[in-house]
Amino acid sequence: MTEEILINVTPRETRVAVVENGMLQELHIERGWSRGVVGNIYKGRVQRVMPGMQAAFIDIGLDRAAFLHAADIIKPAPLTEGTASNVDEAPLPPQPTRPIAELLRDGQDIIVQVVKDPIGGKGARLTTQLSIPSRYLVLLPRTRVIGVSARIEDEAERARLKGIVGANSAGSVQHGYIVRTNAEGQPDEALGEDVAYLNRVWALIEERSKNARVGERVYEDLSLPMRAVRDLLRRDVEKVKVDSRETCDRLKAFAAQYMPGLNEKIEPYVGARPIFDLYGVEDEIQRALEKQVPLKSGGYLVIDQTEAMTTVDVNTGSFLGQRNLEETVYRTNLEAAQSVARQLRLRNLGGIIIIDFIDMTDAEHKRQVLRQLEKALARDHAKTTVYDFSPLGLVEMTRKRTTESLQRQLSEPCHECTGRGSLKTPETVTYEIFRDVVRQVRQFEAARLLVIASPKVVARITDEESAAVAELEEFLGKSIRFQSDEQYSQEQFDVVLL
């Protein structure tokens, strides 16, 4: 499998695409006026403690107050070793949650970190359990954890990495660490440099926190290109291509300092065609905003993103199969499982996800489809949990969400339908106009009336509903004139009394 990272830089927007075997798998976008705040650390102030919610609202200088739950305040118990299923998850056992009123009070100053961007109408999600990532490690201040990513499966390698980190952190101010997947096979020196770097960063954060004002940011994560190199560049990545010479030079210097040997994989793109056009990324982005996703077999997915959850419906479409219905359904579901995993990653869909595979009767087929889905999700950087088929034949899963989905980053609700996804028909609007005309005449005096509406609605009224208009004029004893206006949406109209 060949993997490339493409970085497109413009003055106000940076985009990073992860392409595997010529197919776009991930897209990350950062815009100058709306950079995400996940990972940033702020000095905040408690605005309001909510005992009924076991949470508090914290002012950290953003437009909306941020949300801090009691479970994210409790200090973890000291440990000596642990296992992390994902580098973003601290390997900490669950602790009993104390009442929020015992942990915080109104007006209290507090140092917090953002773990989830503001999404929709919700404020940012916070934690006091801070973590600082580097290339190979994640620093967990004021804990004694040494955890290793579960994706490193070799027990001897896990023990070696724990020993290296333990030895390098001894003798100084001791903190906890999670060893990231990227650390597998790395020498002692590389991990030692990361420990020293993280200790310097933490010392700076502590110093800034003492003098910071409420709402002031005391630590900011790297810019998108730097994060992409830090988190995504591995030895199995073939190339990192950057269409900005200046950004490319910065990334090469960054990689040379923190990832010796990998900086040679970063190279400038100097082609005449835009880099995303050359790799077909722009077309893939457009397709990722569509509800329907075609499958090679002729089947298709329908993806609906709602406030509560995302639903995925699998259909056979034009795929007729070769043998029988069960085999056709099985083959379609296998292909759909791979496509669903890719679409979740590409569209950055998170939260609760319900997949409605086509009904299968064979229990082994169901197991194979689930295995295919889990295997396809294994390359996803976000934490995912997949459950078995429900009695209704649905697969429920969750995917960790920290930022807005691709659709919500790039789109807004339709101004005509206000996000419903459908419009009232011209016939429905016509009868609404007739009812409003009667209502207006009964309330106000007028010699005649003027109705302004969209061309499609006016055309229907003056053509198919001309007899109804004549009856209405006779019933009211008033003259009604209709005028079309291109500026009116299909559902919009005005009744003017003359």
Tab-separated table of C-alpha atoms in Angstrom:
chain	number	residue	atom	x	y	z
A	1	MET	CA	0.000	0.000	0.000
A	2	THR	CA	1.417	3.374	-1.026
A	3	GLU	CA	0.514	6.398	1.046
A	4	GLU	CA	1.187	10.032	0.241
A	5	ILE	CA	0.432	13.240	2.118
A	6	LEU	CA	-0.452	16.293	0.016
A	7	ILE	CA	-0.343	19.785	1.529
A	8	ASN	CA	-2.045	22.665	-0.260
A	9	VAL	CA	-1.250	26.132	1.157
A	10	THR	CA	-3.019	29.382	0.256
A	11	PRO	CA	-2.896	32.708	2.165
A	12	ARG	CA	-6.059	32.056	4.195
A	13	GLU	CA	-6.507	28.282	4.016
A	14	THR	CA	-4.361	25.176	4.388
A	15	ARG	CA	-5.541	21.706	3.391
A	16	VAL	CA	-3.893	18.346	4.045
A	17	ALA	CA	-4.962	15.242	2.122
A	18	VAL	CA	-3.965	11.649	2.920
A	19	VAL	CA	-4.015	9.545	-0.246
A	20	GLU	CA	-3.686	5.748	-0.141
A	21	ASN	CA	-3.290	3.857	-3.422
A	22	GLY	CA	-4.562	6.887	-5.298
A	23	MET	CA	-7.726	7.194	-3.155
A	24	LEU	CA	-8.382	10.122	-0.830
A	25	GLN	CA	-8.770	8.817	2.736
A	26	GLU	CA	-8.570	11.894	4.977
A	27	LEU	CA	-8.900	15.635	4.527
A	28	HIS	CA	-7.920	18.223	7.140
A	29	ILE	CA	-8.721	21.915	6.701
A	30	GLU	CA	-7.502	24.931	8.636
A	31	ARG	CA	-8.622	28.464	7.840
A	32	GLY	CA	-6.915	31.559	9.182
A	33	TRP	CA	-10.008	33.005	10.839
A	34	SER	CA	-11.360	29.717	12.202
A	35	ARG	CA	-8.457	27.597	13.421
A	36	GLY	CA	-9.539	24.750	15.648
A	37	VAL	CA	-8.737	25.025	19.354
A	38	VAL	CA	-8.414	21.315	20.227
A	39	GLY	CA	-5.228	20.784	22.235
A	40	ASN	CA	-4.923	24.440	23.271
A	41	ILE	CA	-4.511	25.200	26.968
A	42	TYR	CA	-6.189	28.273	28.512
A	43	LYS	CA	-6.435	30.030	31.813
A	44	GLY	CA	-10.169	30.056	32.424
A	45	ARG	CA	-12.629	31.211	35.033
A	46	VAL	CA	-15.661	29.316	36.267
A	47	GLN	CA	-18.777	31.204	35.172
A	48	ARG	CA	-21.388	28.896	36.591
A	49	VAL	CA	-21.389	25.569	38.436
A	50	MET	CA	-24.331	23.318	37.458
A	51	PRO	CA	-24.854	20.647	40.162
A	52	GLY	CA	-27.769	19.107	38.270
A	53	MET	CA	-25.526	18.459	35.261
A	54	GLN	CA	-22.376	17.607	37.252
A	55	ALA	CA	-20.617	20.225	35.109
A	56	ALA	CA	-19.520	23.837	34.950
A	57	PHE	CA	-19.338	26.504	32.268
A	58	ILE	CA	-15.886	28.038	31.911
A	59	ASP	CA	-14.909	31.342	30.298
A	60	ILE	CA	-11.767	30.723	28.228
A	61	GLY	CA	-12.078	33.746	25.954
A	62	LEU	CA	-14.080	32.091	23.137
A	63	ASP	CA	-17.445	33.278	21.787
A	64	ARG	CA	-19.327	30.703	23.867
A	65	ALA	CA	-18.594	29.449	27.365
A	66	ALA	CA	-16.890	26.055	27.352
A	67	PHE	CA	-18.173	22.919	29.106
A	68	LEU	CA	-16.264	21.040	31.817
A	69	HIS	CA	-17.715	17.835	33.298
A	70	ALA	CA	-16.844	16.657	36.795
A	71	ALA	CA	-15.344	13.428	35.420
A	72	ASP	CA	-12.773	15.506	33.528
A	73	ILE	CA	-11.591	17.308	36.670
A	74	ILE	CA	-10.725	14.457	38.999
A	75	LYS	CA	-7.025	13.795	39.303
A	76	PRO	CA	-6.099	10.247	38.279
A	77	ALA	CA	-4.475	7.905	40.734
A	78	PRO	CA	-0.691	7.508	40.231
A	79	LEU	CA	0.320	4.440	38.204
A	80	THR	CA	3.585	2.989	36.998
A	81	GLU	CA	2.474	1.461	33.729
A	82	GLY	CA	-0.600	1.123	31.547
A	83	THR	CA	-1.948	0.570	28.079
A	84	ALA	CA	-3.481	3.153	25.756
A	85	SER	CA	-5.924	2.026	23.069
A	86	ASN	CA	-5.471	5.333	21.295
A	87	VAL	CA	-2.815	8.026	21.720
A	88	ASP	CA	-5.484	10.585	22.516
A	89	GLU	CA	-6.866	8.492	25.360
A	90	ALA	CA	-5.038	8.519	28.698
A	91	PRO	CA	-4.639	4.966	30.090
A	92	LEU	CA	-6.378	5.778	33.324
A	93	PRO	CA	-8.848	3.636	35.291
A	94	PRO	CA	-12.307	5.131	35.894
A	95	GLN	CA	-12.487	7.124	39.100
A	96	PRO	CA	-15.575	7.789	41.226
A	97	THR	CA	-17.018	11.167	40.333
A	98	ARG	CA	-17.273	13.614	43.206
A	99	PRO	CA	-20.025	16.268	43.194
A	100	ILE	CA	-19.066	19.196	40.986
A	101	ALA	CA	-19.747	21.655	43.830
A	102	GLU	CA	-16.898	20.043	45.809
A	103	LEU	CA	-14.506	20.472	42.908
A	104	LEU	CA	-15.252	23.984	41.628
A	105	ARG	CA	-16.822	27.240	42.740
A	106	ASP	CA	-18.112	30.229	40.784
A	107	GLY	CA	-15.361	32.725	39.954
A	108	GLN	CA	-12.515	30.231	40.448
A	109	ASP	CA	-9.535	30.437	38.062
A	110	ILE	CA	-8.555	27.155	36.439
A	111	ILE	CA	-6.128	25.836	33.806
A	112	VAL	CA	-7.955	23.748	31.214
A	113	GLN	CA	-7.336	22.096	27.853
A	114	VAL	CA	-9.769	21.870	24.929
A	115	VAL	CA	-10.559	18.279	23.935
A	116	LYS	CA	-13.410	19.030	21.521
A	117	ASP	CA	-13.967	22.060	19.293
A	118	PRO	CA	-17.230	24.027	19.530
A	119	ILE	CA	-19.628	22.004	17.349
A	120	GLY	CA	-22.987	23.310	16.187
A	121	GLY	CA	-24.533	25.269	19.045
A	122	LYS	CA	-22.363	23.618	21.698
A	123	GLY	CA	-19.338	25.199	23.316
A	124	ALA	CA	-15.915	23.607	23.494
A	125	ARG	CA	-15.417	20.560	25.743
A	126	LEU	CA	-12.676	20.888	28.367
A	127	THR	CA	-10.538	18.807	30.682
A	128	THR	CA	-8.097	19.579	33.499
A	129	GLN	CA	-6.158	16.377	32.745
A	130	LEU	CA	-3.652	18.058	30.455
A	131	SER	CA	-1.662	16.274	27.737
A	132	ILE	CA	1.106	17.599	25.473
A	133	PRO	CA	1.916	15.576	22.338
A	134	SER	CA	5.273	15.291	20.629
A	135	ARG	CA	6.454	13.079	17.802
A	136	TYR	CA	6.750	9.841	19.786
A	137	LEU	CA	5.221	10.611	23.186
A	138	VAL	CA	2.331	12.315	24.933
A	139	LEU	CA	3.212	14.050	28.199
A	140	LEU	CA	0.715	13.648	31.056
A	141	PRO	CA	1.755	16.265	33.656
A	142	ARG	CA	1.462	15.481	37.356
A	143	THR	CA	0.839	11.754	36.809
A	144	ARG	CA	3.187	8.766	36.984
A	145	VAL	CA	1.701	6.828	34.053
A	146	ILE	CA	3.864	5.129	31.452
A	147	GLY	CA	1.499	3.714	28.823
A	148	VAL	CA	2.065	2.245	25.380
A	149	SER	CA	-0.288	2.447	22.415
A	150	ALA	CA	-2.180	-0.816	21.972
A	151	ARG	CA	-1.281	-0.721	18.279
A	152	ILE	CA	2.252	-1.732	19.294
A	153	GLU	CA	1.554	-5.428	19.834
A	154	ASP	CA	5.019	-6.930	20.299
A	155	GLU	CA	5.490	-7.459	24.051
A	156	ALA	CA	9.279	-7.199	23.903
A	157	GLU	CA	9.039	-3.880	22.060
A	158	ARG	CA	6.478	-2.592	24.554
A	159	ALA	CA	8.763	-3.469	27.453
A	160	ARG	CA	11.753	-1.845	25.710
A	161	LEU	CA	9.861	1.400	25.108
A	162	LYS	CA	8.598	1.570	28.697
A	163	GLY	CA	12.123	1.037	29.968
A	164	ILE	CA	13.557	3.791	27.759
A	165	VAL	CA	10.924	6.322	28.787
A	166	GLY	CA	11.244	5.377	32.468
A	167	ALA	CA	15.016	5.769	32.369
A	168	ASN	CA	14.907	9.125	30.571
A	169	SER	CA	12.290	10.588	32.911
A	170	ALA	CA	14.031	9.494	36.118
A	171	GLY	CA	16.026	12.049	38.056
A	172	SER	CA	14.007	15.057	36.883
A	173	VAL	CA	10.514	16.262	37.614
A	174	GLN	CA	8.625	13.079	36.867
A	175	HIS	CA	5.553	13.088	34.678
A	176	GLY	CA	3.495	10.431	32.950
A	177	TYR	CA	3.898	9.503	29.306
A	178	ILE	CA	2.033	7.624	26.619
A	179	VAL	CA	4.264	6.059	23.994
A	180	ARG	CA	2.712	6.700	20.571
A	181	THR	CA	2.525	4.201	17.717
A	182	ASN	CA	5.185	6.162	15.814
A	183	ALA	CA	7.743	5.266	18.510
A	184	GLU	CA	7.896	1.595	17.495
A	185	GLY	CA	11.481	0.706	16.569
A	186	GLN	CA	12.890	4.122	17.468
A	187	PRO	CA	16.284	4.363	19.227
A	188	ASP	CA	16.881	5.518	22.806
A	189	GLU	CA	18.152	8.912	21.662
A	190	ALA	CA	14.965	9.800	19.797
A	191	LEU	CA	12.743	9.081	22.792
A	192	GLY	CA	15.172	10.865	25.120
A	193	GLU	CA	15.005	13.982	22.949
A	194	ASP	CA	11.198	13.872	23.085
A	195	VAL	CA	11.225	13.611	26.894
A	196	ALA	CA	13.544	16.634	27.135
A	197	TYR	CA	11.464	18.613	24.626
A	198	LEU	CA	8.204	17.905	26.472
A	199	ASN	CA	9.714	18.883	29.800
A	200	ARG	CA	10.803	22.228	28.323
A	201	VAL	CA	7.326	22.818	26.906
A	202	TRP	CA	5.675	22.014	30.232
A	203	ALA	CA	8.022	24.346	32.141
A	204	LEU	CA	7.072	27.138	29.750
A	205	ILE	CA	3.355	26.402	30.183
A	206	GLU	CA	3.684	26.547	33.973
A	207	GLU	CA	5.510	29.873	33.774
A	208	ARG	CA	2.931	31.383	31.428
A	209	SER	CA	0.036	30.082	33.527
A	210	LYS	CA	1.219	32.046	36.582
A	211	ASN	CA	1.090	35.403	34.782
A	212	ALA	CA	-1.735	34.788	32.295
A	213	ARG	CA	-5.002	36.705	32.356
A	214	VAL	CA	-8.375	34.924	32.326
A	215	GLY	CA	-9.208	33.845	28.777
A	216	GLU	CA	-5.570	33.917	27.690
A	217	ARG	CA	-4.107	30.985	25.761
A	218	VAL	CA	-1.006	29.610	27.488
A	219	TYR	CA	-0.262	26.835	24.983
A	220	GLU	CA	-1.215	26.407	21.331
A	221	ASP	CA	-0.836	23.247	19.305
A	222	LEU	CA	1.171	23.350	16.088
A	223	SER	CA	-0.266	24.627	12.815
A	224	LEU	CA	-1.956	22.086	10.527
A	225	PRO	CA	1.081	21.354	8.284
A	226	MET	CA	3.299	20.816	11.348
A	227	ARG	CA	0.690	18.573	13.006
A	228	ALA	CA	0.332	16.590	9.791
A	229	VAL	CA	4.067	15.905	9.693
A	230	ARG	CA	4.213	15.146	13.420
A	231	ASP	CA	1.202	12.821	13.500
A	232	LEU	CA	0.949	11.343	9.997
A	233	LEU	CA	4.490	11.033	8.661
A	234	ARG	CA	5.725	7.475	9.170
A	235	ARG	CA	8.311	5.312	7.479
A	236	ASP	CA	5.656	3.670	5.287
A	237	VAL	CA	4.579	7.071	3.904
A	238	GLU	CA	6.100	7.401	0.459
A	239	LYS	CA	6.104	11.202	0.036
A	240	VAL	CA	4.906	14.443	1.550
A	241	LYS	CA	4.314	16.944	-1.256
A	242	VAL	CA	3.880	20.633	-0.435
A	243	ASP	CA	2.856	23.261	-2.985
A	244	SER	CA	4.424	26.118	-0.976
A	245	ARG	CA	8.218	26.416	-1.009
A	246	GLU	CA	8.259	28.406	2.255
A	247	THR	CA	6.051	25.885	4.080
A	248	CYS	CA	8.079	23.015	2.623
A	249	ASP	CA	11.322	24.473	3.976
A	250	ARG	CA	9.779	24.903	7.452
A	251	LEU	CA	8.488	21.324	7.439
A	252	LYS	CA	11.855	19.917	6.334
A	253	ALA	CA	13.609	21.822	9.128
A	254	PHE	CA	11.006	20.620	11.644
A	255	ALA	CA	11.357	17.017	10.472
A	256	ALA	CA	15.171	17.214	10.440
A	257	GLN	CA	15.091	18.253	14.107
A	258	TYR	CA	12.483	15.835	15.400
A	259	MET	CA	12.394	13.029	12.792
A	260	PRO	CA	15.889	12.488	11.397
A	261	GLY	CA	15.776	10.393	8.244
A	262	LEU	CA	12.148	11.207	7.440
A	263	ASN	CA	12.754	14.795	6.334
A	264	GLU	CA	13.917	13.466	2.953
A	265	LYS	CA	10.356	12.339	2.264
A	266	ILE	CA	9.175	15.977	2.248
A	267	GLU	CA	9.511	17.647	-1.131
A	268	PRO	CA	8.107	20.743	-2.885
A	269	TYR	CA	5.482	20.352	-5.586
A	270	VAL	CA	6.277	22.571	-8.569
A	271	GLY	CA	3.857	21.245	-11.206
A	272	ALA	CA	1.765	23.545	-13.370
A	273	ARG	CA	-1.545	21.940	-12.342
A	274	PRO	CA	-2.801	22.502	-8.768
A	275	ILE	CA	-1.690	19.579	-6.641
A	276	PHE	CA	-5.221	18.627	-5.545
A	277	ASP	CA	-6.411	18.657	-9.177
A	278	LEU	CA	-3.561	16.383	-10.260
A	279	TYR	CA	-4.483	13.749	-7.668
A	280	GLY	CA	-8.248	14.107	-8.142
A	281	VAL	CA	-8.710	15.377	-4.593
A	282	GLU	CA	-10.975	18.283	-5.571
A	283	ASP	CA	-13.411	15.896	-7.265
A	284	GLU	CA	-13.363	13.612	-4.222
A	285	ILE	CA	-14.171	16.549	-1.938
A	286	GLN	CA	-17.207	17.403	-4.059
A	287	ARG	CA	-18.379	13.791	-3.953
A	288	ALA	CA	-17.877	13.719	-0.168
A	289	LEU	CA	-20.539	16.424	0.173
A	290	GLU	CA	-23.144	14.257	-1.600
A	291	LYS	CA	-25.551	12.033	0.320
A	292	GLN	CA	-25.241	9.116	-2.096
A	293	VAL	CA	-22.002	7.132	-2.485
A	294	PRO	CA	-21.793	4.698	-5.432
A	295	LEU	CA	-20.188	1.273	-4.989
A	296	LYS	CA	-18.188	-0.436	-7.743
A	297	SER	CA	-20.646	-3.341	-7.827
A	298	GLY	CA	-23.553	-1.045	-8.729
A	299	GLY	CA	-24.885	-0.724	-5.194
A	300	TYR	CA	-24.737	2.513	-3.219
A	301	LEU	CA	-24.737	4.063	0.240
A	302	VAL	CA	-26.995	6.859	1.462
A	303	ILE	CA	-25.403	8.879	4.290
A	304	ASP	CA	-27.543	11.204	6.416
A	305	GLN	CA	-25.929	13.375	9.076
A	306	THR	CA	-28.314	14.623	11.773
A	307	GLU	CA	-27.829	16.380	15.095
A	308	ALA	CA	-28.192	13.162	17.097
A	309	MET	CA	-26.439	10.626	14.879
A	310	THR	CA	-25.306	9.663	11.395
A	311	THR	CA	-27.180	6.950	9.504
A	312	VAL	CA	-25.816	4.895	6.603
A	313	ASP	CA	-28.215	2.918	4.417
A	314	VAL	CA	-26.815	0.202	2.118
A	315	ASN	CA	-28.639	-0.637	-1.136
A	316	THR	CA	-27.933	-3.194	-3.888
A	317	GLY	CA	-28.884	-0.717	-6.613
A	318	SER	CA	-28.219	-2.211	-10.052
A	319	PHE	CA	-26.087	-5.095	-8.712
A	320	LEU	CA	-27.831	-8.358	-9.681
A	321	GLY	CA	-25.181	-10.803	-8.486
A	322	GLN	CA	-24.199	-14.169	-9.965
A	323	ARG	CA	-25.727	-16.927	-7.837
A	324	ASN	CA	-28.581	-16.108	-5.477
A	325	LEU	CA	-30.024	-13.277	-3.408
A	326	GLU	CA	-28.096	-14.115	-0.217
A	327	GLU	CA	-24.783	-14.143	-2.084
A	328	THR	CA	-25.625	-10.862	-3.833
A	329	VAL	CA	-26.502	-9.217	-0.516
A	330	TYR	CA	-23.344	-10.596	1.135
A	331	ARG	CA	-21.032	-9.284	-1.606
A	332	THR	CA	-22.712	-5.876	-1.534
A	333	ASN	CA	-22.413	-5.642	2.262
A	334	LEU	CA	-18.718	-6.608	2.179
A	335	GLU	CA	-17.994	-3.834	-0.306
A	336	ALA	CA	-20.185	-1.427	1.662
A	337	ALA	CA	-18.271	-2.154	4.900
A	338	GLN	CA	-15.015	-1.001	3.307
A	339	SER	CA	-16.670	2.040	1.766
A	340	VAL	CA	-18.363	3.030	5.049
A	341	ALA	CA	-15.021	2.999	6.892
A	342	ARG	CA	-13.456	5.205	4.220
A	343	GLN	CA	-16.392	7.635	4.159
A	344	LEU	CA	-16.411	8.061	7.952
A	345	ARG	CA	-12.723	8.942	7.850
A	346	LEU	CA	-12.983	11.161	4.774
A	347	ARG	CA	-16.087	13.042	5.929
A	348	ASN	CA	-14.850	13.143	9.557
A	349	LEU	CA	-18.154	11.810	10.824
A	350	GLY	CA	-18.304	11.145	14.561
A	351	GLY	CA	-20.581	10.393	17.456
A	352	ILE	CA	-23.215	7.663	17.109
A	353	ILE	CA	-23.330	5.981	13.697
A	354	ILE	CA	-26.035	3.508	12.632
A	355	ILE	CA	-25.356	1.314	9.587
A	356	ASP	CA	-28.325	-0.410	7.938
A	357	PHE	CA	-26.706	-3.233	5.992
A	358	ILE	CA	-28.953	-5.212	3.649
A	359	ASP	CA	-30.630	-8.030	5.609
A	360	MET	CA	-28.641	-11.273	5.711
A	361	THR	CA	-29.889	-14.634	7.028
A	362	ASP	CA	-26.534	-16.427	7.233
A	363	ALA	CA	-24.871	-15.840	10.635
A	364	GLU	CA	-21.397	-16.440	9.160
A	365	HIS	CA	-22.010	-13.757	6.532
A	366	LYS	CA	-22.904	-11.303	9.301
A	367	ARG	CA	-19.676	-12.127	11.149
A	368	GLN	CA	-17.615	-11.655	7.991
A	369	VAL	CA	-19.209	-8.261	7.263
A	370	LEU	CA	-18.468	-7.098	10.824
A	371	ARG	CA	-14.867	-8.329	10.529
A	372	GLN	CA	-14.493	-6.469	7.241
A	373	LEU	CA	-15.802	-3.274	8.833
A	374	GLU	CA	-13.472	-3.581	11.840
A	375	LYS	CA	-10.495	-4.363	9.592
A	376	ALA	CA	-11.227	-1.328	7.405
A	377	LEU	CA	-11.541	0.885	10.502
A	378	ALA	CA	-8.170	-0.269	11.858
A	379	ARG	CA	-6.325	2.432	9.872
A	380	ASP	CA	-8.567	5.182	11.244
A	381	HIS	CA	-6.706	7.534	13.608
A	382	ALA	CA	-9.922	8.280	15.523
A	383	LYS	CA	-11.054	5.828	18.182
A	384	THR	CA	-13.925	3.630	16.975
A	385	THR	CA	-16.114	1.046	18.725
A	386	VAL	CA	-18.279	-1.373	16.721
A	387	TYR	CA	-21.123	-3.421	18.200
A	388	ASP	CA	-22.759	-6.594	16.895
A	389	PHE	CA	-25.866	-6.662	14.699
A	390	SER	CA	-28.933	-5.566	16.642
A	391	PRO	CA	-32.221	-7.558	16.582
A	392	LEU	CA	-33.353	-5.177	13.819
A	393	GLY	CA	-30.280	-6.001	11.714
A	394	LEU	CA	-28.549	-2.666	12.370
A	395	VAL	CA	-24.883	-2.167	13.266
A	396	GLU	CA	-24.294	0.480	15.904
A	397	MET	CA	-20.874	2.078	16.281
A	398	THR	CA	-19.217	5.183	17.663
A	399	ARG	CA	-16.345	7.250	16.333
A	400	LYS	CA	-14.593	9.864	18.451
A	401	ARG	CA	-15.451	13.367	17.282
A	402	THR	CA	-13.242	16.338	18.129
A	403	THR	CA	-13.935	18.693	15.206
A	404	GLU	CA	-16.787	19.524	12.850
A	405	SER	CA	-17.511	17.127	10.000
A	406	LEU	CA	-16.300	17.971	6.505
A	407	GLN	CA	-19.829	18.879	5.416
A	408	ARG	CA	-20.306	21.328	8.281
A	409	GLN	CA	-16.884	22.859	7.702
A	410	LEU	CA	-17.540	23.486	4.007
A	411	SER	CA	-21.321	23.940	3.833
A	412	GLU	CA	-24.212	25.734	5.481
A	413	PRO	CA	-27.949	24.938	5.540
A	414	CYS	CA	-29.787	25.714	2.311
A	415	HIS	CA	-31.336	29.191	2.503
A	416	GLU	CA	-34.399	28.043	0.564
A	417	CYS	CA	-35.282	24.951	2.581
A	418	THR	CA	-33.475	26.079	5.802
A	419	GLY	CA	-31.773	22.735	6.089
A	420	ARG	CA	-34.843	20.494	5.713
A	421	GLY	CA	-33.507	19.039	2.492
A	422	SER	CA	-36.808	19.552	0.654
A	423	LEU	CA	-39.057	22.352	-0.616
A	424	LYS	CA	-42.813	22.728	-0.588
A	425	THR	CA	-44.233	21.993	-4.021
A	426	PRO	CA	-45.643	24.851	-6.161
A	427	GLU	CA	-49.076	23.293	-5.590
A	428	THR	CA	-48.685	23.502	-1.783
A	429	VAL	CA	-47.504	27.125	-1.987
A	430	THR	CA	-50.420	27.975	-4.305
A	431	TYR	CA	-53.001	26.842	-1.752
A	432	GLU	CA	-51.118	28.681	1.027
A	433	ILE	CA	-51.432	31.853	-1.092
A	434	PHE	CA	-55.169	31.324	-1.547
A	435	ARG	CA	-55.669	30.899	2.209
A	436	ASP	CA	-53.579	34.002	2.961
A	437	VAL	CA	-55.548	36.060	0.431
A	438	VAL	CA	-58.823	35.140	2.210
A	439	ARG	CA	-57.250	35.917	5.586
A	440	GLN	CA	-56.022	39.356	4.439
A	441	VAL	CA	-59.352	40.378	2.901
A	442	ARG	CA	-61.260	39.478	6.043
A	443	GLN	CA	-58.872	41.507	8.221
A	444	PHE	CA	-58.258	44.596	6.072
A	445	GLU	CA	-60.099	46.739	3.564
A	446	ALA	CA	-58.705	46.727	0.018
A	447	ALA	CA	-60.064	47.295	-3.479
A	448	ARG	CA	-57.736	44.767	-5.091
A	449	LEU	CA	-54.765	42.561	-4.226
A	450	LEU	CA	-51.312	41.923	-5.670
A	451	VAL	CA	-49.580	38.576	-5.058
A	452	ILE	CA	-45.805	38.411	-5.592
A	453	ALA	CA	-44.221	34.942	-5.760
A	454	SER	CA	-41.587	32.886	-7.547
A	455	PRO	CA	-41.954	32.402	-11.329
A	456	LYS	CA	-42.687	28.678	-10.941
A	457	VAL	CA	-45.545	29.289	-8.485
A	458	VAL	CA	-47.028	32.185	-10.494
A	459	ALA	CA	-46.881	30.087	-13.682
A	460	ARG	CA	-48.816	27.311	-11.994
A	461	ILE	CA	-51.447	29.696	-10.598
A	462	THR	CA	-52.073	31.496	-13.900
A	463	ASP	CA	-52.121	28.246	-15.877
A	464	GLU	CA	-53.456	25.241	-13.943
A	465	GLU	CA	-55.257	27.220	-11.227
A	466	SER	CA	-56.818	29.977	-13.381
A	467	ALA	CA	-60.325	28.615	-12.774
A	468	ALA	CA	-59.710	28.543	-9.009
A	469	VAL	CA	-58.490	32.168	-9.131
A	470	ALA	CA	-61.700	33.238	-10.923
A	471	GLU	CA	-63.800	31.472	-8.275
A	472	LEU	CA	-61.806	33.139	-5.504
A	473	GLU	CA	-62.229	36.604	-7.043
A	474	GLU	CA	-65.982	36.051	-7.338
A	475	PHE	CA	-66.195	34.768	-3.753
A	476	LEU	CA	-64.280	37.758	-2.330
A	477	GLY	CA	-65.551	40.388	-4.725
A	478	LYS	CA	-61.972	41.560	-5.220
A	479	SER	CA	-59.566	41.635	-8.161
A	480	ILE	CA	-56.332	39.629	-7.699
A	481	ARG	CA	-53.217	40.217	-9.807
A	482	PHE	CA	-50.137	37.988	-9.806
A	483	GLN	CA	-46.537	39.086	-10.362
A	484	SER	CA	-43.480	36.825	-10.580
A	485	ASP	CA	-40.131	37.813	-9.110
A	486	GLU	CA	-36.889	35.919	-9.735
A	487	GLN	CA	-35.596	36.969	-6.305
A	488	TYR	CA	-38.327	35.007	-4.500
A	489	SER	CA	-37.610	31.419	-3.454
A	490	GLN	CA	-40.167	28.732	-4.249
A	491	GLU	CA	-41.731	28.931	-0.781
A	492	GLN	CA	-41.698	32.726	-0.501
A	493	PHE	CA	-44.623	34.996	-1.377
A	494	ASP	CA	-46.217	38.327	-0.379
A	495	VAL	CA	-49.838	39.447	-0.522
A	496	VAL	CA	-50.054	43.236	-1.024
A	497	LEU	CA	-53.317	45.141	-0.404
A	498	LEU	CA	-53.936	47.951	-2.926
